[in-house]
Short mmCIF file of C-alpha atoms in Angstrom, two decimals:
data_model
loop_
_atom_site.label_atom_id
_atom_site.label_comp_id
_atom_site.label_asym_id
_atom_site.label_seq_id
_atom_site.Cartn_x
_atom_site.Cartn_y
_atom_site.Cartn_z
CA MET A 1 -12.56 -9.23 -12.41
CA MET A 2 -8.93 -10.14 -11.70
CA PHE A 3 -7.95 -8.42 -14.93
CA ALA A 4 -9.81 -5.26 -13.91
CA VAL A 5 -8.30 -5.25 -10.44
CA ALA A 6 -4.81 -5.78 -11.89
CA MET A 7 -4.57 -2.05 -12.63
CA THR A 8 -5.15 -1.06 -9.01
CA PHE A 9 -2.45 -3.40 -7.68
CA ILE A 10 0.11 -2.54 -10.33
CA ASP A 11 -0.34 1.16 -9.58
CA GLN A 12 0.56 0.64 -5.93
CA THR A 13 4.16 -0.06 -6.95
CA ILE A 14 4.82 1.10 -10.51
CA VAL A 15 5.26 4.77 -9.60
CA SER A 16 8.00 4.01 -7.06
CA ILE A 17 10.39 2.87 -9.79
CA ALA A 18 9.68 5.99 -11.88
CA ALA A 19 10.08 8.33 -8.87
CA PRO A 20 13.63 9.52 -9.66
CA ASP A 21 12.74 10.49 -13.24
CA ILE A 22 9.52 12.20 -12.12
CA VAL A 23 11.40 14.22 -9.49
CA ARG A 24 14.13 15.20 -11.94
CA GLU A 25 11.81 16.36 -14.73
CA LEU A 26 9.13 18.06 -12.63
CA GLY A 27 11.34 19.33 -9.79
CA LEU A 28 9.30 17.76 -6.98
CA SER A 29 10.47 17.72 -3.38
CA SER A 30 11.02 14.37 -1.64
CA SER A 31 7.96 15.06 0.51
CA GLY A 32 5.99 15.86 -2.63
CA MET A 33 7.09 12.62 -4.28
CA GLN A 34 6.07 10.64 -1.22
CA TRP A 35 2.66 12.27 -1.46
CA VAL A 36 2.40 11.27 -5.12
CA VAL A 37 2.75 7.68 -3.91
CA ASN A 38 0.75 8.20 -0.73
CA ALA A 39 -2.19 10.12 -2.26
CA TYR A 40 -3.21 7.02 -4.19
CA LEU A 41 -3.04 4.77 -1.12
CA LEU A 42 -4.75 7.28 1.12
CA ALA A 43 -7.67 7.71 -1.29
CA LEU A 44 -7.94 3.92 -1.47
CA ALA A 45 -8.17 3.72 2.31
CA ALA A 46 -10.53 6.66 2.64
CA PHE A 47 -13.05 5.57 -0.01
CA PHE A 48 -12.94 1.76 0.05
CA ALA A 49 -15.85 1.55 2.47
CA LEU A 50 -17.80 3.93 0.23
CA GLY A 51 -17.02 1.76 -2.80
CA GLY A 52 -18.25 -1.36 -1.03
CA ARG A 53 -21.47 0.33 0.01
CA LEU A 54 -22.11 1.71 -3.49
CA ALA A 55 -21.63 -1.79 -4.92
CA ASP A 56 -24.34 -3.05 -2.55
CA LEU A 57 -26.77 -0.23 -3.32
CA TYR A 58 -26.38 0.13 -7.10
CA GLY A 59 -25.04 -3.23 -8.20
CA PRO A 60 -21.43 -4.41 -8.49
CA ARG A 61 -21.28 -4.50 -12.30
CA ARG A 62 -22.25 -0.84 -12.63
CA VAL A 63 -19.75 0.21 -9.95
CA VAL A 64 -16.97 -1.85 -11.59
CA VAL A 65 -17.54 0.01 -14.86
CA ILE A 66 -17.68 3.43 -13.18
CA GLY A 67 -14.58 2.72 -11.10
CA THR A 68 -12.65 1.55 -14.17
CA LEU A 69 -13.55 4.70 -16.11
CA VAL A 70 -12.60 7.00 -13.22
CA PHE A 71 -9.33 5.14 -12.82
CA VAL A 72 -8.28 5.22 -16.47
CA VAL A 73 -9.25 8.86 -17.09
CA SER A 74 -7.26 10.00 -14.04
CA SER A 75 -4.34 7.80 -15.19
CA VAL A 76 -4.24 9.62 -18.52
CA LEU A 77 -4.33 12.98 -16.73
CA CYS A 78 -1.46 11.92 -14.44
CA GLY A 79 0.60 11.12 -17.52
CA CYS A 80 -0.24 14.50 -19.04
CA VAL A 81 0.97 16.56 -16.06
CA PRO A 82 2.51 19.84 -17.29
CA ALA A 83 5.93 20.98 -16.16
CA GLY A 84 6.02 24.04 -13.91
CA GLY A 85 4.87 25.15 -10.51
CA ALA A 86 1.52 23.36 -10.70
CA ALA A 87 3.05 19.96 -11.52
CA GLN A 88 3.21 18.66 -7.94
CA THR A 89 -0.37 19.66 -7.10
CA TRP A 90 -1.67 18.29 -10.42
CA LEU A 91 0.00 14.92 -9.92
CA ILE A 92 -1.07 14.52 -6.29
CA VAL A 93 -4.70 15.45 -7.06
CA PHE A 94 -5.10 13.04 -9.95
CA ARG A 95 -3.26 10.29 -8.10
CA ALA A 96 -5.91 10.71 -5.40
CA VAL A 97 -8.64 10.47 -8.05
CA GLN A 98 -6.97 7.27 -9.28
CA GLY A 99 -7.27 5.96 -5.73
CA LEU A 100 -10.96 6.85 -5.71
CA GLY A 101 -11.49 4.87 -8.92
CA ALA A 102 -9.64 1.89 -7.46
CA ALA A 103 -11.69 2.14 -4.25
CA LEU A 104 -14.88 1.88 -6.30
CA LEU A 105 -13.55 -0.91 -8.49
CA PHE A 106 -12.00 -3.40 -6.07
CA PRO A 107 -14.84 -4.12 -3.60
CA ALA A 108 -17.36 -4.32 -6.45
CA ALA A 109 -15.14 -6.80 -8.31
CA LEU A 110 -14.76 -8.96 -5.22
CA ALA A 111 -18.53 -8.86 -4.63
CA VAL A 112 -18.98 -10.31 -8.13
CA VAL A 113 -16.51 -13.12 -7.43
CA VAL A 114 -18.15 -13.99 -4.11
CA ALA A 115 -21.64 -13.98 -5.60
CA VAL A 116 -20.92 -16.36 -8.48
CA PHE A 117 -19.18 -19.09 -6.46
CA PRO A 118 -21.10 -21.45 -4.14
CA VAL A 119 -19.98 -21.61 -0.53
CA GLU A 120 -18.12 -24.92 -0.88
CA ARG A 121 -15.92 -23.46 -3.65
CA ARG A 122 -15.69 -19.91 -2.37
CA GLY A 123 -12.65 -20.36 -0.13
CA ARG A 124 -10.50 -21.67 -2.96
CA ALA A 125 -11.81 -19.02 -5.36
CA LEU A 126 -11.09 -16.17 -2.96
CA ALA A 127 -7.64 -17.53 -2.15
CA LEU A 128 -6.90 -17.55 -5.89
CA PHE A 129 -8.34 -14.05 -6.29
CA PHE A 130 -6.32 -12.53 -3.45
CA GLY A 131 -3.20 -14.52 -4.30
CA VAL A 132 -3.15 -13.64 -7.99
CA THR A 133 -4.11 -9.99 -7.54
CA GLY A 134 -1.51 -9.64 -4.80
CA ALA A 135 1.13 -11.24 -7.01
CA LEU A 136 0.23 -8.80 -9.78
CA THR A 137 1.83 -6.13 -7.65
CA ALA A 138 5.11 -7.64 -8.85
CA LEU A 139 4.37 -6.39 -12.35
CA GLY A 140 4.58 -2.80 -11.11
CA PRO A 141 8.36 -2.63 -10.63
CA LEU A 142 9.03 -4.60 -13.84
CA LEU A 143 6.72 -2.48 -15.97
CA GLY A 144 7.97 0.66 -14.24
CA GLY A 145 11.59 -0.11 -15.03
CA TRP A 146 10.88 -0.98 -18.66
CA LEU A 147 8.49 1.92 -19.36
CA THR A 148 10.65 4.49 -17.58
CA SER A 149 13.42 3.80 -20.08
CA TRP A 150 11.03 5.26 -22.68
CA THR A 151 9.24 7.91 -20.60
CA TRP A 152 8.03 7.95 -17.02
CA ARG A 153 4.63 9.16 -18.26
CA ALA A 154 4.05 5.70 -19.72
CA VAL A 155 3.71 4.22 -16.21
CA PHE A 156 0.31 5.96 -16.13
CA TRP A 157 -0.66 5.48 -19.77
CA VAL A 158 -0.17 1.72 -19.59
CA ASN A 159 -3.51 1.54 -17.75
CA VAL A 160 -5.43 2.55 -20.89
CA PRO A 161 -5.14 -0.76 -22.83
CA VAL A 162 -5.64 -2.74 -19.61
CA ALA A 163 -8.84 -0.79 -18.85
CA ILE A 164 -10.18 -1.32 -22.38
CA VAL A 165 -9.70 -5.09 -22.14
CA ALA A 166 -11.22 -5.12 -18.62
CA LEU A 167 -14.33 -3.27 -19.81
CA VAL A 168 -14.74 -5.62 -22.79
CA LEU A 169 -14.42 -8.68 -20.54
CA THR A 170 -16.91 -7.19 -18.06
CA ALA A 171 -19.43 -6.72 -20.87
CA LEU A 172 -18.89 -10.26 -22.18
CA ALA A 173 -19.33 -11.79 -18.71
CA HIS A 174 -22.99 -10.66 -18.50
CA ILE A 175 -22.70 -10.01 -14.77
CA PRO A 176 -26.08 -9.60 -13.03
CA ASP A 177 -26.48 -6.50 -10.87
CA ARG A 178 -27.83 -7.62 -7.50
CA ARG A 179 -28.78 -4.68 -5.30
CA ARG A 180 -29.45 -4.47 -1.59
CA PRO A 181 -31.96 -2.08 -0.02
CA GLY A 182 -30.68 0.80 2.07
CA THR A 183 -29.38 4.35 1.88
CA LEU A 184 -25.93 5.84 1.44
CA ASP A 185 -24.31 7.13 4.63
CA VAL A 186 -22.74 10.29 3.21
CA ARG A 187 -21.83 11.75 6.61
CA GLY A 188 -20.03 8.54 7.58
CA ALA A 189 -18.06 8.61 4.32
CA VAL A 190 -16.97 12.19 5.00
CA LEU A 191 -15.94 11.38 8.58
CA VAL A 192 -13.81 8.34 7.69
CA ALA A 193 -12.11 10.17 4.81
CA ALA A 194 -11.37 13.22 6.99
CA GLY A 195 -10.08 11.14 9.90
CA MET A 196 -7.71 9.11 7.77
CA GLY A 197 -6.52 12.11 5.80
CA LEU A 198 -5.71 14.17 8.90
CA SER A 199 -3.85 11.41 10.74
CA VAL A 200 -1.71 10.43 7.74
CA LEU A 201 -0.95 14.10 7.02
CA GLY A 202 0.43 14.46 10.54
CA PHE A 203 2.67 11.41 10.19
CA GLN A 204 3.81 12.46 6.72
CA GLN A 205 4.74 16.02 7.70
CA ALA A 206 6.38 15.17 11.02
CA TRP A 207 9.85 15.42 9.49
CA SER A 208 9.40 18.93 8.09
CA TRP A 209 7.21 20.24 10.92
CA GLY A 210 8.96 18.33 13.70
CA TRP A 211 7.53 15.94 16.28
CA ASP A 212 7.48 18.80 18.78
CA SER A 213 5.26 20.89 16.49
CA TRP A 214 1.67 21.51 17.52
CA ALA A 215 0.60 21.13 13.87
CA THR A 216 1.91 17.55 13.75
CA TRP A 217 -0.02 16.49 16.81
CA VAL A 218 -3.16 18.42 15.86
CA CYS A 219 -3.29 16.40 12.65
CA VAL A 220 -2.44 13.02 14.20
CA VAL A 221 -4.61 13.31 17.29
CA GLY A 222 -7.33 15.22 15.45
CA GLY A 223 -7.55 12.50 12.81
CA LEU A 224 -7.82 9.77 15.44
CA VAL A 225 -10.53 11.75 17.25
CA VAL A 226 -12.50 12.08 14.02
CA LEU A 227 -12.16 8.32 13.43
CA HIS A 228 -13.41 7.69 16.97
CA GLY A 229 -16.35 9.94 16.22
CA PHE A 230 -16.97 7.97 13.04
CA VAL A 231 -17.15 4.72 15.04
CA ARG A 232 -19.64 6.20 17.51
CA TYR A 233 -21.72 7.68 14.69
CA GLU A 234 -21.86 4.40 12.75
CA ARG A 235 -23.17 2.52 15.77
CA GLN A 236 -26.25 4.73 15.80
CA GLN A 237 -27.17 4.37 12.11
CA ALA A 238 -29.80 2.04 10.71
CA HIS A 239 -27.86 1.80 7.43
CA PRO A 240 -24.23 2.52 8.35
CA LEU A 241 -21.38 2.83 5.90
CA ILE A 242 -19.63 0.07 7.88
CA ASP A 243 -21.57 -2.38 10.04
CA LEU A 244 -19.21 -2.55 13.02
CA ARG A 245 -20.98 -5.60 14.43
CA VAL A 246 -18.71 -7.76 12.28
CA PHE A 247 -15.89 -6.99 14.74
CA ARG A 248 -17.73 -9.03 17.39
CA ASP A 249 -16.30 -12.07 15.61
CA ARG A 250 -12.88 -12.54 17.20
CA ALA A 251 -11.43 -14.27 14.15
CA PHE A 252 -12.49 -11.40 11.89
CA THR A 253 -10.93 -8.85 14.24
CA VAL A 254 -7.65 -10.80 14.37
CA ASP A 255 -7.62 -11.17 10.58
CA ALA A 256 -8.04 -7.39 10.23
CA ALA A 257 -5.28 -6.70 12.78
CA VAL A 258 -2.82 -9.08 11.07
CA LEU A 259 -3.61 -7.47 7.70
CA PHE A 260 -2.93 -4.04 9.21
CA PHE A 261 0.54 -4.97 10.47
CA ALA A 262 1.43 -6.89 7.30
CA MET A 263 0.47 -3.96 5.10
CA LEU A 264 2.59 -1.60 7.19
CA ALA A 265 5.48 -3.35 5.45
CA PHE A 266 4.11 -4.71 2.14
CA VAL A 267 3.32 -1.63 0.02
CA PRO A 268 5.87 0.78 1.59
CA LEU A 269 8.60 -1.76 0.82
CA PHE A 270 8.42 -1.03 -2.91
CA PHE A 271 9.08 2.67 -2.50
CA PHE A 272 11.91 2.33 0.02
CA ALA A 273 13.60 -0.70 -1.55
CA SER A 274 13.54 0.82 -5.04
CA VAL A 275 14.96 4.16 -3.88
CA TYR A 276 17.57 2.34 -1.74
CA ALA A 277 18.65 0.31 -4.77
CA GLN A 278 19.01 3.42 -6.92
CA VAL A 279 20.78 5.54 -4.29
CA SER A 280 22.96 3.20 -2.25
CA LEU A 281 23.49 0.49 -4.88
CA SER A 282 23.65 2.94 -7.83
CA ALA A 283 21.16 0.72 -9.68
CA SER A 284 19.20 1.75 -12.75
CA PRO A 285 15.36 1.63 -12.64
CA ASN A 286 15.45 -1.73 -14.45
CA GLN A 287 17.99 -3.12 -11.99
CA ALA A 288 15.91 -1.84 -9.08
CA ALA A 289 12.90 -3.68 -10.51
CA LEU A 290 14.90 -6.92 -10.72
CA PHE A 291 16.04 -6.33 -7.12
CA LEU A 292 12.40 -6.45 -6.04
CA LEU A 293 11.85 -9.68 -7.97
CA TYR A 294 13.70 -11.54 -5.21
CA PHE A 295 10.94 -10.45 -2.84
CA PHE A 296 8.19 -11.54 -5.21
CA ALA A 297 9.76 -14.90 -5.92
CA GLY A 298 9.22 -15.72 -2.25
CA PHE A 299 5.79 -14.08 -2.25
CA ALA A 300 4.46 -16.01 -5.27
CA ILE A 301 5.52 -19.42 -3.97
CA ALA A 302 4.35 -18.84 -0.40
CA SER A 303 0.95 -17.40 -1.40
CA GLN A 304 0.01 -20.71 -3.03
CA TRP A 305 1.18 -22.57 0.05
CA GLY A 306 -0.85 -20.24 2.25
CA GLY A 307 -4.00 -21.00 0.25
CA ARG A 308 -3.52 -24.75 0.76
CA ILE A 309 -2.97 -24.28 4.50
CA LEU A 310 -6.18 -22.24 4.68
CA ASP A 311 -8.22 -24.95 2.93
CA LYS A 312 -6.88 -27.77 5.12
CA GLN A 313 -6.29 -26.21 8.54
CA GLY A 314 -7.85 -22.75 8.55
CA ALA A 315 -6.17 -19.36 8.70
CA ARG A 316 -4.42 -19.53 12.10
CA PRO A 317 -1.40 -21.68 11.10
CA ALA A 318 -0.77 -19.60 7.97
CA LEU A 319 -0.98 -16.32 9.90
CA LYS A 320 1.40 -17.50 12.62
CA LEU A 321 3.93 -18.95 10.20
CA GLY A 322 3.72 -16.02 7.79
CA THR A 323 4.21 -13.26 10.35
CA ALA A 324 7.10 -15.14 12.00
CA VAL A 325 8.86 -15.79 8.67
CA GLY A 326 8.23 -12.21 7.55
CA ALA A 327 9.63 -10.71 10.75
CA ALA A 328 12.75 -12.84 10.46
CA GLY A 329 13.15 -12.04 6.76
CA PHE A 330 12.91 -8.27 7.19
CA ALA A 331 15.25 -8.29 10.19
CA LEU A 332 17.90 -10.32 8.34
CA TRP A 333 17.45 -8.19 5.22
CA ALA A 334 17.97 -5.02 7.26
CA GLY A 335 21.26 -6.35 8.55
CA GLU A 336 22.55 -6.82 4.99
CA LEU A 337 21.65 -3.37 3.62
CA THR A 338 24.98 -1.78 4.54
CA ASP A 339 26.95 -4.44 2.62
CA LEU A 340 25.83 -2.61 -0.55
CA SER A 341 25.61 -5.86 -2.52
CA MET A 342 22.38 -6.65 -4.33
CA HIS A 343 23.18 -10.33 -4.83
CA ASP A 344 23.99 -10.98 -1.17
CA GLN A 345 20.53 -9.77 -0.14
CA TRP A 346 18.33 -12.03 -2.26
CA PRO A 347 17.78 -14.86 0.29
CA TYR A 348 16.50 -12.42 2.90
CA ALA A 349 14.36 -10.52 0.40
CA ALA A 350 12.79 -13.81 -0.69
CA LEU A 351 12.22 -14.81 2.95
CA ALA A 352 10.46 -11.50 3.69
CA GLY A 353 8.30 -11.97 0.59
CA ALA A 354 7.41 -15.50 1.65
CA GLY A 355 6.20 -14.23 5.00
CA ILE A 356 3.91 -11.66 3.39
CA GLY A 357 2.69 -14.21 0.85
CA LEU A 358 1.68 -16.64 3.60
CA VAL A 359 -0.40 -13.94 5.31
CA LEU A 360 -2.29 -11.87 2.74
CA ALA A 361 -4.57 -14.35 0.98
CA PRO A 362 -5.49 -16.47 4.06
CA ALA A 363 -6.21 -13.43 6.25
CA SER A 364 -8.28 -11.68 3.57
CA THR A 365 -10.23 -14.82 2.64
CA ASP A 366 -10.87 -15.86 6.23
CA ALA A 367 -12.11 -12.35 7.06
CA VAL A 368 -14.68 -12.44 4.25
CA ASN A 369 -15.82 -15.95 5.16
CA ARG A 370 -16.10 -15.16 8.88
CA ALA A 371 -18.34 -12.17 8.24
CA ILE A 372 -20.36 -13.77 5.47
CA GLY A 373 -23.65 -12.71 7.09
CA ALA A 374 -22.90 -9.10 6.18
CA SER A 375 -22.85 -7.84 2.60
CA TYR A 376 -19.82 -8.86 0.56
CA GLY A 377 -19.11 -5.34 -0.63
CA GLU A 378 -19.32 -4.00 2.89
CA VAL A 379 -17.01 -6.63 4.42
CA THR A 380 -14.51 -6.13 1.61
CA GLY A 381 -14.71 -2.40 2.25
CA ILE A 382 -13.68 -2.97 5.87
CA THR A 383 -10.71 -5.25 5.19
CA GLN A 384 -9.40 -3.21 2.29
CA THR A 385 -9.81 0.04 4.24
CA VAL A 386 -7.64 -1.49 6.97
CA ARG A 387 -5.06 -2.67 4.43
CA ASN A 388 -4.72 0.61 2.57
CA TYR A 389 -4.82 2.81 5.65
CA ALA A 390 -1.96 0.73 7.03
CA ALA A 391 -0.02 1.18 3.79
CA SER A 392 -0.52 4.96 3.97
CA VAL A 393 0.56 5.11 7.62
CA GLY A 394 3.55 2.90 6.87
CA LEU A 395 4.72 5.14 4.03
CA ALA A 396 4.31 8.23 6.20
CA VAL A 397 6.00 6.87 9.34
CA TYR A 398 8.87 5.10 7.57
CA GLY A 399 9.37 8.13 5.33
CA THR A 400 9.73 10.32 8.40
CA ILE A 401 12.22 7.87 9.93
CA LEU A 402 14.23 7.68 6.70
CA THR A 403 14.54 11.43 6.19
CA HIS A 404 15.34 12.09 9.87
CA VAL A 405 18.05 9.43 10.15
CA THR A 406 19.53 10.28 6.74
CA THR A 407 19.81 13.95 7.71
CA ARG A 408 21.42 13.08 11.05
CA ASN A 409 23.91 10.74 9.38
CA VAL A 410 24.86 13.22 6.66
CA VAL A 411 25.35 16.02 9.23
CA SER A 412 27.75 13.76 11.13
CA THR A 413 29.60 12.89 7.91
CA LEU A 414 30.00 16.53 6.85
CA GLU A 415 31.05 17.73 10.32
CA SER A 416 33.75 15.04 10.38
CA ARG A 417 35.09 16.61 7.18
CA GLY A 418 35.36 20.10 8.66
CA VAL A 419 32.02 21.63 7.62
CA PRO A 420 30.58 23.97 10.32
CA ALA A 421 27.51 22.65 12.16
CA GLY A 422 25.09 25.20 10.72
CA ASP A 423 26.25 24.68 7.15
CA ALA A 424 26.29 20.91 7.64
CA ASP A 425 22.65 20.91 8.74
CA THR A 426 21.54 23.02 5.75
CA VAL A 427 23.47 20.92 3.25
CA ALA A 428 22.30 17.68 4.89
CA ARG A 429 18.67 18.66 4.48
CA ASP A 430 19.28 19.51 0.82
CA VAL A 431 21.03 16.18 0.28
CA THR A 432 18.22 14.31 2.02
CA GLU A 433 15.63 16.05 -0.16
CA SER A 434 17.64 14.91 -3.17
CA VAL A 435 18.39 11.28 -2.37
CA THR A 436 15.03 10.34 -0.83
CA GLY A 437 13.20 11.53 -3.91
CA ASN A 438 15.82 11.07 -6.62
CA GLY A 439 17.95 7.98 -6.84
CA ASP A 440 20.08 9.33 -9.68
CA SER A 441 20.91 12.64 -8.01
CA ARG A 442 24.14 14.19 -9.21
CA PRO A 443 26.85 15.50 -6.89
CA PRO A 444 26.15 19.11 -5.85
CA THR A 445 27.65 21.89 -7.92
CA GLY A 446 29.07 25.17 -6.68
CA THR A 447 32.13 26.35 -4.80
CA GLY A 448 32.99 26.70 -1.15
CA THR A 449 33.88 24.36 1.67
CA ALA A 450 30.42 22.84 2.06
CA ALA A 451 29.96 22.06 -1.64
CA GLU A 452 33.43 20.59 -2.01
CA ALA A 453 33.10 18.50 1.14
CA THR A 454 29.72 17.21 -0.02
CA ARG A 455 31.09 16.19 -3.41
CA ASP A 456 33.95 14.38 -1.73
CA ALA A 457 31.55 12.66 0.67
CA MET A 458 29.06 11.22 -1.85
CA ALA A 459 30.26 7.64 -1.28
CA ALA A 460 29.83 8.14 2.46
CA VAL A 461 26.36 9.65 1.87
CA ARG A 462 25.29 6.49 0.05
CA MET A 463 26.30 4.52 3.13
CA ASP A 464 24.49 7.03 5.35
CA PHE A 465 21.35 6.40 3.30
CA ALA A 466 21.79 2.62 3.58
CA GLU A 467 22.09 2.91 7.37
CA ALA A 468 18.93 5.01 7.47
CA ASN A 469 17.11 2.35 5.48
CA GLN A 470 18.13 -0.21 8.08
CA TRP A 471 15.89 1.59 10.55
CA VAL A 472 13.01 1.37 8.07
CA PHE A 473 13.48 -2.36 7.43
CA TYR A 474 13.84 -3.11 11.13
CA GLY A 475 10.59 -1.20 11.59
CA MET A 476 8.95 -3.51 9.07
CA ALA A 477 10.26 -6.50 11.02
CA VAL A 478 8.71 -5.07 14.19
CA ALA A 479 5.39 -4.63 12.37
CA LEU A 480 5.38 -8.32 11.38
CA GLY A 481 6.34 -9.24 14.94
CA LEU A 482 3.27 -7.39 16.23
CA GLY A 483 1.25 -9.22 13.61
CA PHE A 484 2.54 -12.52 15.01
CA LEU A 485 1.30 -11.56 18.51
CA CYS A 486 -2.11 -10.85 16.99
CA ALA A 487 -2.11 -14.15 15.09
CA LEU A 488 -1.69 -16.00 18.40
CA ARG A 489 -5.12 -14.67 19.39
CA HIS A 490 -6.88 -16.21 16.37
CA PRO A 491 -9.40 -18.83 17.57
CA GLY A 492 -8.51 -21.17 14.69
CA GLY A 493 -10.75 -23.49 12.76
CA ARG A 494 -12.28 -23.08 9.35
CA ALA A 495 -15.07 -20.67 8.55
CA ASP A 496 -16.91 -22.98 6.15
CA ALA A 497 -19.55 -24.10 8.64
CA ALA A 498 -20.38 -20.56 9.67
CA SER A 499 -20.51 -19.55 6.02
CA ARG A 500 -23.02 -22.26 5.13
CA ALA A 501 -25.21 -21.39 8.08
CA ALA A 502 -25.25 -17.72 7.15
CA GLU A 503 -25.72 -18.20 3.39
CA PRO A 504 -29.51 -18.78 3.43
CA ALA A 505 -29.97 -15.62 5.48
CA VAL A 506 -27.88 -13.64 3.03
CA ARG A 507 -29.87 -14.87 0.03
CA ALA A 508 -33.16 -14.23 1.81
CA HIS A 509 -32.05 -10.70 2.64
#
């Protein structure tokens, strides 16, 4: 199951490294490239609850197989995107289908893992599952950098051999398909997908539409209203898509909140750090991948430590320590971005990774154990919906901040070099479109004062972009700080006793 899930985690980060080459060859806008990354995460968030429910109704093994097939077919189609005007739409659509496949696959795989381990061994097994699958995200940048040197299309095609091996292993494992009675809440699935899609669309488009645009706020507020309607609707259903009663457990609610704030930083980091490395540090895709290894060195070590803390003391100490370390790491890292030295940043990148590593596995495992009376697929659907919705919101909000601050900085740079205000604004937006989506962008061609000033100012533009990224990384530090405040509310203790008490009821059901 970890091998099958590896594809879904790798794909959260692998495309970020290939972004400059994709933009260059297909002519995507920076907003379009962000949606290529975000469509996958948004579909994950929108359909995770559906995937968990389908695993309960039709059996986890069957849903694992279906999810793997959907994922790998859409991966092949992403790699076969034709050049031309339809390229951006094609890529975004099939990235969303990839997300749907992952949303079917992950909760079903976790339901298998939970079902085959007895309660006394489940905590350690789940910590290993979440820790290893989370660490697999590190393979994304490395594979992306290596494969991009051949062709960026290979970052999608690499899923084919992985899927084949996963399907063979699934067949060899002889996994029993345990089903639960009930019906599928189609209306609830539509409501949650629509609410998440609308709200993230508003955040994503705020830069181009403007925060004073009615369209921005219609999407953001409208999406939140739809999600509120989804909550009210679910409370009235006999067989809801998500059983909201699990949120009565304070520990489960805190775990979900901490996961939300941690994921605001975790997945978006790969996109922003890789583009920063390629723009401001003039790094190649391979060098950008190695830059992110500093983060994962801290993550890998701390995730094992977090699992041990969970087993001995419960989730609360790990959540408090992890969010505090993560907030400090991102804040210190932000302060070093304008030094434009990759090697000077590694201690702070590792510290930020350690903070995230301490949080993810303990919070995810504790959430499943706390709500063990509900179905495994359903509980996983809730926590993973929270995680991936947070990642989508983080990408959208930080992307808006980055483009806005970059444009403002470049305007100031050009005006200081004698470019008229109107021309400076136009050129700044063009430059921002270029650098936020294409790390290897060439100096602008053409004649005239604006073009010449822009060519002369490219070194200053790289610094402008680094300063804009500082805002993003400080935002990630704030997110972890809010997670720390949530962690203080965790009641503490281990969930083992509650799990054992609930287990007979689960089996009887």
